[in-house]
Short mmCIF file of C-alpha atoms in Angstrom, two decimals:
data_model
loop_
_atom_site.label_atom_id
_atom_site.label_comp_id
_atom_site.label_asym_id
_atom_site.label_seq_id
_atom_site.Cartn_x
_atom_site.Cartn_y
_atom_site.Cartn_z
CA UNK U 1 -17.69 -19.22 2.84
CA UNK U 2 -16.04 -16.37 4.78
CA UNK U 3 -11.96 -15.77 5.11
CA UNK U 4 -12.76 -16.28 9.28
CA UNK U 5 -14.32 -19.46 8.38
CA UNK U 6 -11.25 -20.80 6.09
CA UNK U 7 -9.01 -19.33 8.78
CA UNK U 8 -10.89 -21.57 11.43
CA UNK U 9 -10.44 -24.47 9.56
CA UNK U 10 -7.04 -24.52 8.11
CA UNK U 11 -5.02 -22.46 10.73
CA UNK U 12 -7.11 -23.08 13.41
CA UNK U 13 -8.58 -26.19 13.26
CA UNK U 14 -11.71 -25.49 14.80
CA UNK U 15 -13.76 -28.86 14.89
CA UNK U 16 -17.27 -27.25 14.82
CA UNK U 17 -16.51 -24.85 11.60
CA UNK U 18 -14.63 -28.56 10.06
CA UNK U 19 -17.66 -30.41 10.42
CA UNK U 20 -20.23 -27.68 9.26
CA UNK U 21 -17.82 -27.52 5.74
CA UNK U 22 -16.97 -31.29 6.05
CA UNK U 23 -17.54 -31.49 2.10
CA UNK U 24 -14.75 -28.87 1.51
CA UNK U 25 -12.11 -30.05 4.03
CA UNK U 26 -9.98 -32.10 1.55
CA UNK U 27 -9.51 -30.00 -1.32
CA UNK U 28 -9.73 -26.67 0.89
CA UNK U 29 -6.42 -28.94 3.00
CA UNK U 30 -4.90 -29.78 -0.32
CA UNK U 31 -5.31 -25.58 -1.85
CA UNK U 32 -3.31 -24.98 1.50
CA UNK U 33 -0.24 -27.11 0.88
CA UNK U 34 -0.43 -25.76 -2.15
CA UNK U 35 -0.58 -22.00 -0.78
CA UNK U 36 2.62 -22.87 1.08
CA UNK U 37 4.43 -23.92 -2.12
CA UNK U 38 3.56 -21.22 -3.21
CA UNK U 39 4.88 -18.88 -0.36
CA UNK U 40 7.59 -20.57 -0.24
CA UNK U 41 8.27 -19.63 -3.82
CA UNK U 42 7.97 -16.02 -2.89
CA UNK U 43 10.45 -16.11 -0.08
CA UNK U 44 12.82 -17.96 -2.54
CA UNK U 45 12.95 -15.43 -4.82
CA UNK U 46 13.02 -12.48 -2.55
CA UNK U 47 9.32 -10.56 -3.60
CA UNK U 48 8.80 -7.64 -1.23
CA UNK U 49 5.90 -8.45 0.91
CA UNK U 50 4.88 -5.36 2.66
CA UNK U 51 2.42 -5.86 5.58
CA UNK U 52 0.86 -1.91 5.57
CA UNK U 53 -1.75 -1.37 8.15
CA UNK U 54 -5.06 -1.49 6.15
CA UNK U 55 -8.35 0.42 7.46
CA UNK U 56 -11.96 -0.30 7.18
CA UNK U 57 -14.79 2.67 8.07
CA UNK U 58 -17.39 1.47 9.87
CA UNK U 59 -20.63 3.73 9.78
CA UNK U 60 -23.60 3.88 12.41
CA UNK U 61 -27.45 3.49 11.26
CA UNK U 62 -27.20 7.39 10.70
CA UNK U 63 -24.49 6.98 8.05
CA UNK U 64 -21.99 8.83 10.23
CA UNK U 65 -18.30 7.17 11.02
CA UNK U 66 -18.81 5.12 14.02
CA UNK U 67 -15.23 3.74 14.19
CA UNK U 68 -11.98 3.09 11.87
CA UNK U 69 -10.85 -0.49 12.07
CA UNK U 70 -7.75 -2.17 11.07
CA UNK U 71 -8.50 -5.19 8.50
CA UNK U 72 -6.90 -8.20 9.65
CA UNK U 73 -5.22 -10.46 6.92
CA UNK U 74 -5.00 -14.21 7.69
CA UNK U 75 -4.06 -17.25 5.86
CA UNK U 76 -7.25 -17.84 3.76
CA UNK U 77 -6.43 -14.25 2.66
CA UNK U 78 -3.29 -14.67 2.14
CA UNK U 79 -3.72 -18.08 0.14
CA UNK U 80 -6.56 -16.60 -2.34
CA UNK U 81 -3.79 -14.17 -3.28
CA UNK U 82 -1.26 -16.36 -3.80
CA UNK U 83 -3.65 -18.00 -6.25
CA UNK U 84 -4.60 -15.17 -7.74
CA UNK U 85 -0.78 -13.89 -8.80
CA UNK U 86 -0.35 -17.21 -10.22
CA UNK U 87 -3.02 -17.19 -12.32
CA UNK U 88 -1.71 -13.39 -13.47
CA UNK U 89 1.55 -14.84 -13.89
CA UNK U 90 0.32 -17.64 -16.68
CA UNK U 91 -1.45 -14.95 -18.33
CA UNK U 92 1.46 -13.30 -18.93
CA UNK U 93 3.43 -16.07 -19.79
CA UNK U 94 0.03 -17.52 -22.54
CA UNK U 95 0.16 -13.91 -24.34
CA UNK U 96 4.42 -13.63 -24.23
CA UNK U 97 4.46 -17.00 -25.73
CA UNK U 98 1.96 -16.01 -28.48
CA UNK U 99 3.73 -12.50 -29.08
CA UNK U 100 0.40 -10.53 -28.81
CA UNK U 101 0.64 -7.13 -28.10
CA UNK U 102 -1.49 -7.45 -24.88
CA UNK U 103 -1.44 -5.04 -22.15
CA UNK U 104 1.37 -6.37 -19.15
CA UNK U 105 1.74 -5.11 -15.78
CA UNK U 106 5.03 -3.76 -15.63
CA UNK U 107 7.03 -2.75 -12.37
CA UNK U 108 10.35 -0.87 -12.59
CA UNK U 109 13.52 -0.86 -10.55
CA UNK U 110 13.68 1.56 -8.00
CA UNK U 111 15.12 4.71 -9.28
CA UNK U 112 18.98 6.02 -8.29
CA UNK U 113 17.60 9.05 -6.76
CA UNK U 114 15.00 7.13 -4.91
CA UNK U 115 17.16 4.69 -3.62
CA UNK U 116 20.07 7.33 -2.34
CA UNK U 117 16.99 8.93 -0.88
CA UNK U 118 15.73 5.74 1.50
CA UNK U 119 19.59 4.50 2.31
CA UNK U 120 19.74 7.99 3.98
CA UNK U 121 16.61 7.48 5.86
CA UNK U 122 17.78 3.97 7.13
CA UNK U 123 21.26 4.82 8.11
CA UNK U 124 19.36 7.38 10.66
CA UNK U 125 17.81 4.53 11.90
CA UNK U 126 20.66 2.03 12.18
CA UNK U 127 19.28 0.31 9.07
CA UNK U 128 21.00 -0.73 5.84
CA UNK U 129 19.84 -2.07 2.50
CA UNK U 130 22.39 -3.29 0.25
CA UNK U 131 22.68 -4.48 -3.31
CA UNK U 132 23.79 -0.71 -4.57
CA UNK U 133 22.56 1.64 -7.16
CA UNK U 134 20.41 -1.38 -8.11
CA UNK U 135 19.45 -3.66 -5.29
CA UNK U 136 17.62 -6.53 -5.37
CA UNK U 137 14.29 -7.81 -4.26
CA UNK U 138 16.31 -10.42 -1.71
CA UNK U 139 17.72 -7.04 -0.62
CA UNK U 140 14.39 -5.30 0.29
CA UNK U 141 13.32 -8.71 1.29
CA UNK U 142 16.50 -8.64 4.11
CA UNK U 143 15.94 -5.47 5.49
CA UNK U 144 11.88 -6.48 5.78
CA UNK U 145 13.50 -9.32 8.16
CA UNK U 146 15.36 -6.78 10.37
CA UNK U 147 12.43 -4.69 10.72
CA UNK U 148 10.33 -7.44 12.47
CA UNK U 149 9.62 -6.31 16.06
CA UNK U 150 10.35 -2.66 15.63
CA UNK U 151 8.15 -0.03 16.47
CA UNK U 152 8.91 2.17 13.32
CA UNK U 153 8.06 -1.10 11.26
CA UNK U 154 4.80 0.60 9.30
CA UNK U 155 6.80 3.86 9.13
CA UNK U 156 9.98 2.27 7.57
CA UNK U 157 7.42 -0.10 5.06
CA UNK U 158 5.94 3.31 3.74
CA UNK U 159 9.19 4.81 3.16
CA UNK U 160 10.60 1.47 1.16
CA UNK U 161 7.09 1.92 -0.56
CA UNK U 162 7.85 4.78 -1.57
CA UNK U 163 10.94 4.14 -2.72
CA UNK U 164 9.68 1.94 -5.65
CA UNK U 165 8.74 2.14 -8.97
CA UNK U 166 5.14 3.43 -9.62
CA UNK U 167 3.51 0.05 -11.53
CA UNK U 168 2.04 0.31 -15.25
CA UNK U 169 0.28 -0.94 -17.83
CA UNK U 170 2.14 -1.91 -21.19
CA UNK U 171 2.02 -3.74 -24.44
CA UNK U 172 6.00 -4.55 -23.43
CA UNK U 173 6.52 -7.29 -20.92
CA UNK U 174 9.21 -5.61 -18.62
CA UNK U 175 8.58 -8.05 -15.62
CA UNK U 176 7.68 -7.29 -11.85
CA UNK U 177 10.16 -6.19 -10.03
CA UNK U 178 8.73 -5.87 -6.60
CA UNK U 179 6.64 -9.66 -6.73
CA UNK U 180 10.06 -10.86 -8.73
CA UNK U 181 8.43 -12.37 -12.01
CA UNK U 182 9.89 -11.89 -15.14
CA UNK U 183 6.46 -12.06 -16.63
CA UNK U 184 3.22 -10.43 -14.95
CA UNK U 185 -0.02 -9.14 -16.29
CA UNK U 186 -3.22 -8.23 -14.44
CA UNK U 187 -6.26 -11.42 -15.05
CA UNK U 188 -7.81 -11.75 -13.07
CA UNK U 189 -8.62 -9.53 -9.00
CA UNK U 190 -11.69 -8.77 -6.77
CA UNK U 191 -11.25 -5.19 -9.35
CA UNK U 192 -12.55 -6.04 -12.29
CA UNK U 193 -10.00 -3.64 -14.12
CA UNK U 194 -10.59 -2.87 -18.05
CA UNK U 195 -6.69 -4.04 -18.35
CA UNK U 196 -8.06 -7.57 -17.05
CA UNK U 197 -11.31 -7.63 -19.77
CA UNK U 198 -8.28 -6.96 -22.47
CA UNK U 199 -6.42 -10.27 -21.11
CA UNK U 200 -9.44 -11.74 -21.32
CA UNK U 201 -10.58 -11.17 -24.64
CA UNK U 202 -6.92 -12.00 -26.29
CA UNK U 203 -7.05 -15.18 -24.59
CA UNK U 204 -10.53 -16.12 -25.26
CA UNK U 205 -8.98 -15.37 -28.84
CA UNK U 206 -5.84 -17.31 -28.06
CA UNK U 207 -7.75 -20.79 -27.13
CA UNK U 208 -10.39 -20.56 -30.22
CA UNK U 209 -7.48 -20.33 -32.65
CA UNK U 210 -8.48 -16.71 -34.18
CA UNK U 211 -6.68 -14.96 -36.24
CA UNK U 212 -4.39 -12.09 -33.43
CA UNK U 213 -3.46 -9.15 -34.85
CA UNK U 214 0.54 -8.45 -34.28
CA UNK U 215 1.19 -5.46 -36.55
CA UNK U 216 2.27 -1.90 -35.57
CA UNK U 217 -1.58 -1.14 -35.25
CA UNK U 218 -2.12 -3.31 -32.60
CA UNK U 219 0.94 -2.16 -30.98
CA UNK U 220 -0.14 1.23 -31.15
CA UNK U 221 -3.18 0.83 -29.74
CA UNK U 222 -2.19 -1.40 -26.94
CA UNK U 223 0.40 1.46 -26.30
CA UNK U 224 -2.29 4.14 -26.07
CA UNK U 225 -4.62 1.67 -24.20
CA UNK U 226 -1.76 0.98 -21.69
CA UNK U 227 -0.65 4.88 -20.73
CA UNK U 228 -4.53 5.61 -20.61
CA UNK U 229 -5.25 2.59 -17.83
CA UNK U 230 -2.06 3.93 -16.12
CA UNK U 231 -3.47 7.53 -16.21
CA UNK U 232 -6.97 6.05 -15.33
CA UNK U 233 -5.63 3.92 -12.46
CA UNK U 234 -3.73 6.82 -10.84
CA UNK U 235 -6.77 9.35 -11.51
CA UNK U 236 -8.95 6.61 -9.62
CA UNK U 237 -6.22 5.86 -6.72
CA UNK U 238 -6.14 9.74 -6.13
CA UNK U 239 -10.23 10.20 -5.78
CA UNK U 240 -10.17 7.43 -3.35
CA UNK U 241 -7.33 8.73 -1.39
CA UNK U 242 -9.00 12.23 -1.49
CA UNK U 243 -12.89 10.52 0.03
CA UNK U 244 -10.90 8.77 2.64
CA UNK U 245 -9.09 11.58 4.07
CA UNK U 246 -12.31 13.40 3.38
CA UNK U 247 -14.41 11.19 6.04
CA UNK U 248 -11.42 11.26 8.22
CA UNK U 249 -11.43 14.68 9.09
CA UNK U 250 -15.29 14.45 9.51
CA UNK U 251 -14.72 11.71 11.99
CA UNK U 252 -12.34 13.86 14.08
CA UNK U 253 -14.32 16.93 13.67
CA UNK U 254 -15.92 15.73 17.11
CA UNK U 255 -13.18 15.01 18.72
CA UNK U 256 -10.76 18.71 19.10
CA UNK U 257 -9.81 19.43 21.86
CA UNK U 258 -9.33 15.27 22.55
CA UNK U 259 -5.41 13.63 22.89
CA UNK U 260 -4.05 10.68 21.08
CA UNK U 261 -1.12 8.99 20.85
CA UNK U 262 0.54 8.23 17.45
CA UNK U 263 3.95 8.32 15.71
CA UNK U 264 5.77 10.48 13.15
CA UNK U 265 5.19 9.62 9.80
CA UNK U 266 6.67 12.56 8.17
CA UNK U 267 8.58 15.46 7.95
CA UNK U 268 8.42 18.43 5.98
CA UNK U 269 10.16 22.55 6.27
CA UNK U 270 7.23 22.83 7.83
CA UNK U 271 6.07 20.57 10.60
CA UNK U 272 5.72 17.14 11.41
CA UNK U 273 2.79 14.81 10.27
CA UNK U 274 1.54 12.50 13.04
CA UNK U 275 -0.50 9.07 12.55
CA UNK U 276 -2.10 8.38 14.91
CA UNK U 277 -1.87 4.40 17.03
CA UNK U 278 -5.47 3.59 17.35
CA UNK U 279 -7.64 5.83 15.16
CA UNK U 280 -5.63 5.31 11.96
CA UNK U 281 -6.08 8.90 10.47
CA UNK U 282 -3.30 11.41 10.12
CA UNK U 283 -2.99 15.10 10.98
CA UNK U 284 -0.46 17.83 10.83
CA UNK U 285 1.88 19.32 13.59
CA UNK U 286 2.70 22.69 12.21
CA UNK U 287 6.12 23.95 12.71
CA UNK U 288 4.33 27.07 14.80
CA UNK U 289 3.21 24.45 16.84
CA UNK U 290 6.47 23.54 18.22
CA UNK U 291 6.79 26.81 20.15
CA UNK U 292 9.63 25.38 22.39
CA UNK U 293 12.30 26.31 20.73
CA UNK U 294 13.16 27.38 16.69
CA UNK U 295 13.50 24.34 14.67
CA UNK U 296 15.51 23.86 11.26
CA UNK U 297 14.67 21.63 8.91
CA UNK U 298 17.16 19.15 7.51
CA UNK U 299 16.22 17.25 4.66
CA UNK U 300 19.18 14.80 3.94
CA UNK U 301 18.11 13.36 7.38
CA UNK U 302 13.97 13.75 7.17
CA UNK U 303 13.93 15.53 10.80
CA UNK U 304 13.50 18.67 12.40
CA UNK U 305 16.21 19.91 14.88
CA UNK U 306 16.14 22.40 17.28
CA UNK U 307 18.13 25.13 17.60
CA UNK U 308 18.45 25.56 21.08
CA UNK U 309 17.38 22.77 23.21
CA UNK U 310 18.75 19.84 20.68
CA UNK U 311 15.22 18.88 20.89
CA UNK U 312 14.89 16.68 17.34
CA UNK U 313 11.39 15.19 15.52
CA UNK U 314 12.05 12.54 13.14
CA UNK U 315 10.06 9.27 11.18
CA UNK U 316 9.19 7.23 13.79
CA UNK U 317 9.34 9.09 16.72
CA UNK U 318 6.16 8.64 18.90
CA UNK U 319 4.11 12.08 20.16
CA UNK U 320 1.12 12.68 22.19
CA UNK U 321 -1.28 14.93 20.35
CA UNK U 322 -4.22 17.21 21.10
CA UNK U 323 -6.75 17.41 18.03
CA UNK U 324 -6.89 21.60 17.43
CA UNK U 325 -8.19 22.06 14.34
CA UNK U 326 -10.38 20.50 11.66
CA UNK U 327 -10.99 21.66 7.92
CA UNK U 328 -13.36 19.56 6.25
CA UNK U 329 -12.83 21.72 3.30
CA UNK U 330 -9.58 20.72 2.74
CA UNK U 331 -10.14 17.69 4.57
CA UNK U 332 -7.25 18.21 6.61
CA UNK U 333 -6.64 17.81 10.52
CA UNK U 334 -4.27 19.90 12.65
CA UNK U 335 -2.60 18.60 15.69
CA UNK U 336 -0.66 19.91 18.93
CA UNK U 337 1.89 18.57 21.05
CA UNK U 338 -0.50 17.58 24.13
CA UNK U 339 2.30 19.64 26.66
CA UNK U 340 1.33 22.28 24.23
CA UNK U 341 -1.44 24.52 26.56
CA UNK U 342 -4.78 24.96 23.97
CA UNK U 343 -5.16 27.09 21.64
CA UNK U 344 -6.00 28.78 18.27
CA UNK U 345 -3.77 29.07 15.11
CA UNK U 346 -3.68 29.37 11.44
CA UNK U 347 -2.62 26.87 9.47
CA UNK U 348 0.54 26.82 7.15
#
């Protein structure tokens, strides 16, 4: 059964989808009050639930990019997840009880520095996050609330994002901070992740009563096992990132000389990177670009300023583009202002 199909029944109620699945209506009714027990859980103890825009690439019968699409998340999504992190969270809390040295999934406070770092950003904004040097999930989970509506929401989520801890994989059970559980290990996912096959086989060892290993040899080795996943899973995350923006800039490789619209979604000494609203890919505005005026960089406040017309660039700020340049090389995109009139330059 398809997500759109759960969606039509249990948010919906569509009567035509309902009686095709009539079979599955009463337990697929009763997983949903459950799935709201469950979220209601979540907003109890203050997890951070960041809604980032996800993309899908479509490609034609040629195997060229047709379109980027953003992927919608419903309620049957939503639910299976919910499920999911439950099920991750008794895994945790099977091996803890036990006192195996397993492999948890371990997510850290946000550090000082980092913290400091986003309070800065928000203040420019008129935001606030409280709780201190250490704030709280209930304190990310506030300033989520005061972001609904905005138009800088996706820019501020990928700032607090970025803010956090970088999750890994450990034989010590140091909690989640950002989903709030004390104890949290990764079971089961639609990744079938060689962390999860670890789980697996010291619980299949767990529930046939053999003989678990607790010495310093095991917790060695789930040490070493844990710092390579980490290194794996970052390694991994990286490639993907790097194929991505790789078919990205072959997508827009037809399109220079086009204008989009899009919004700031960083700043840098030298220029302003732009996503853009409908095409979901991400290009740079060099600071030669912005031949206007002379523009200084200030870093406390992430935005550009310039010198003599007061003219400022910051996170968030919307800008019409014109697509200039495209290097599929270094899979990278270069933009324009669209007042800007066309033409060539090199890039930074």
């Amino acid at each position: 059964m398809l997500f759109r199909s759960v969606a039509a029944i249990l948010v919906e109620g569509d009567r035509a989808v309902q009686e095709k699945y009539a079979a599955l209506l009463d337990p697929l009714r009763e997983l949903y009050a459950l799935f709201r027990v469950l979220r209601a859980a979540r907003e109890k103890r203050g997890a951070i639930d960041l809604e980032l825009p996800e993309t899908r690439i479509m490609f034609d019968d040629q195997r060229k990019i047709s379109r980027i699409v953003p992927v919608e998340r419903n309620d049957a999504h939503k639910l299976i997840e919910e499920c999911m992190l439950a099920a991750n969270v008794c895994a945790a809390e099977l091996l803890q009880h036990h006192q195996v040295p397993a492999l948890y999934r371990n997510h850290e406070r946000p550090p000082p520095d980092k913290v400091a770092d986003l309070r800065n950003f928000l203040r420019e904004l008129g935001l606030s996050l409280g709780g201190g040097e250490q704030p709280s999930t209930r304190d990310y989970s506030a300033l989520m609330v005061a972001l609904a509506g905005r138009a800088d929401r996706d820019v501020v989520q990928i700032a607090i994002l970025r803010s956090l801890s970088q999750a890994i994989y450990s034989p010590d059970d140091g909690g989640h901070f950002a989903l709030g559980y004390e104890h949290y290990a990764h079971f089961t996912s639609p990744i079938r992740r060689y962390p999860d096959l670890i789980v697996h086989r010291l619980i299949k060892r767990i529930v046939a009563r053999k003989k678990l290993r607790r010495d310093d040899d095991a917790q060695r080795n789930a040490m070493r096992a844990g710092e390579h996943c980490s290194m794996t899973e970052r390694r991994a995350d990286e490639a993907t990132r790097d194929v991505v923006n790789w078919l990205k800039a072959e997508y827009m490789l037809d399109r220079v000389g086009e204008e989009f619209d899009g919004a700031i979604s960083g700043v840098t000494g030298f220029g302003v990177f732009v996503r853009l609203d409908d095409v979901f890919v991400e290009g740079l505005v060099h600071i030669t670009a912005l031949s206007n005026d002379y523009y200084h960089f200030d870093a406390g406040k992430l935005r550009l300023n310039g010198e003599r017309t007061g003219t400022t660039y910051r996170l968030g700020d919307k800008m019409r583009i014109r697509v200039v340049r495209v290097d599929l090389d270094e899979a990278q995109i270069d933009f324009e202002p669209a007042a800007a009139a066309p033409r060539r330059r090199r890039r930074r």
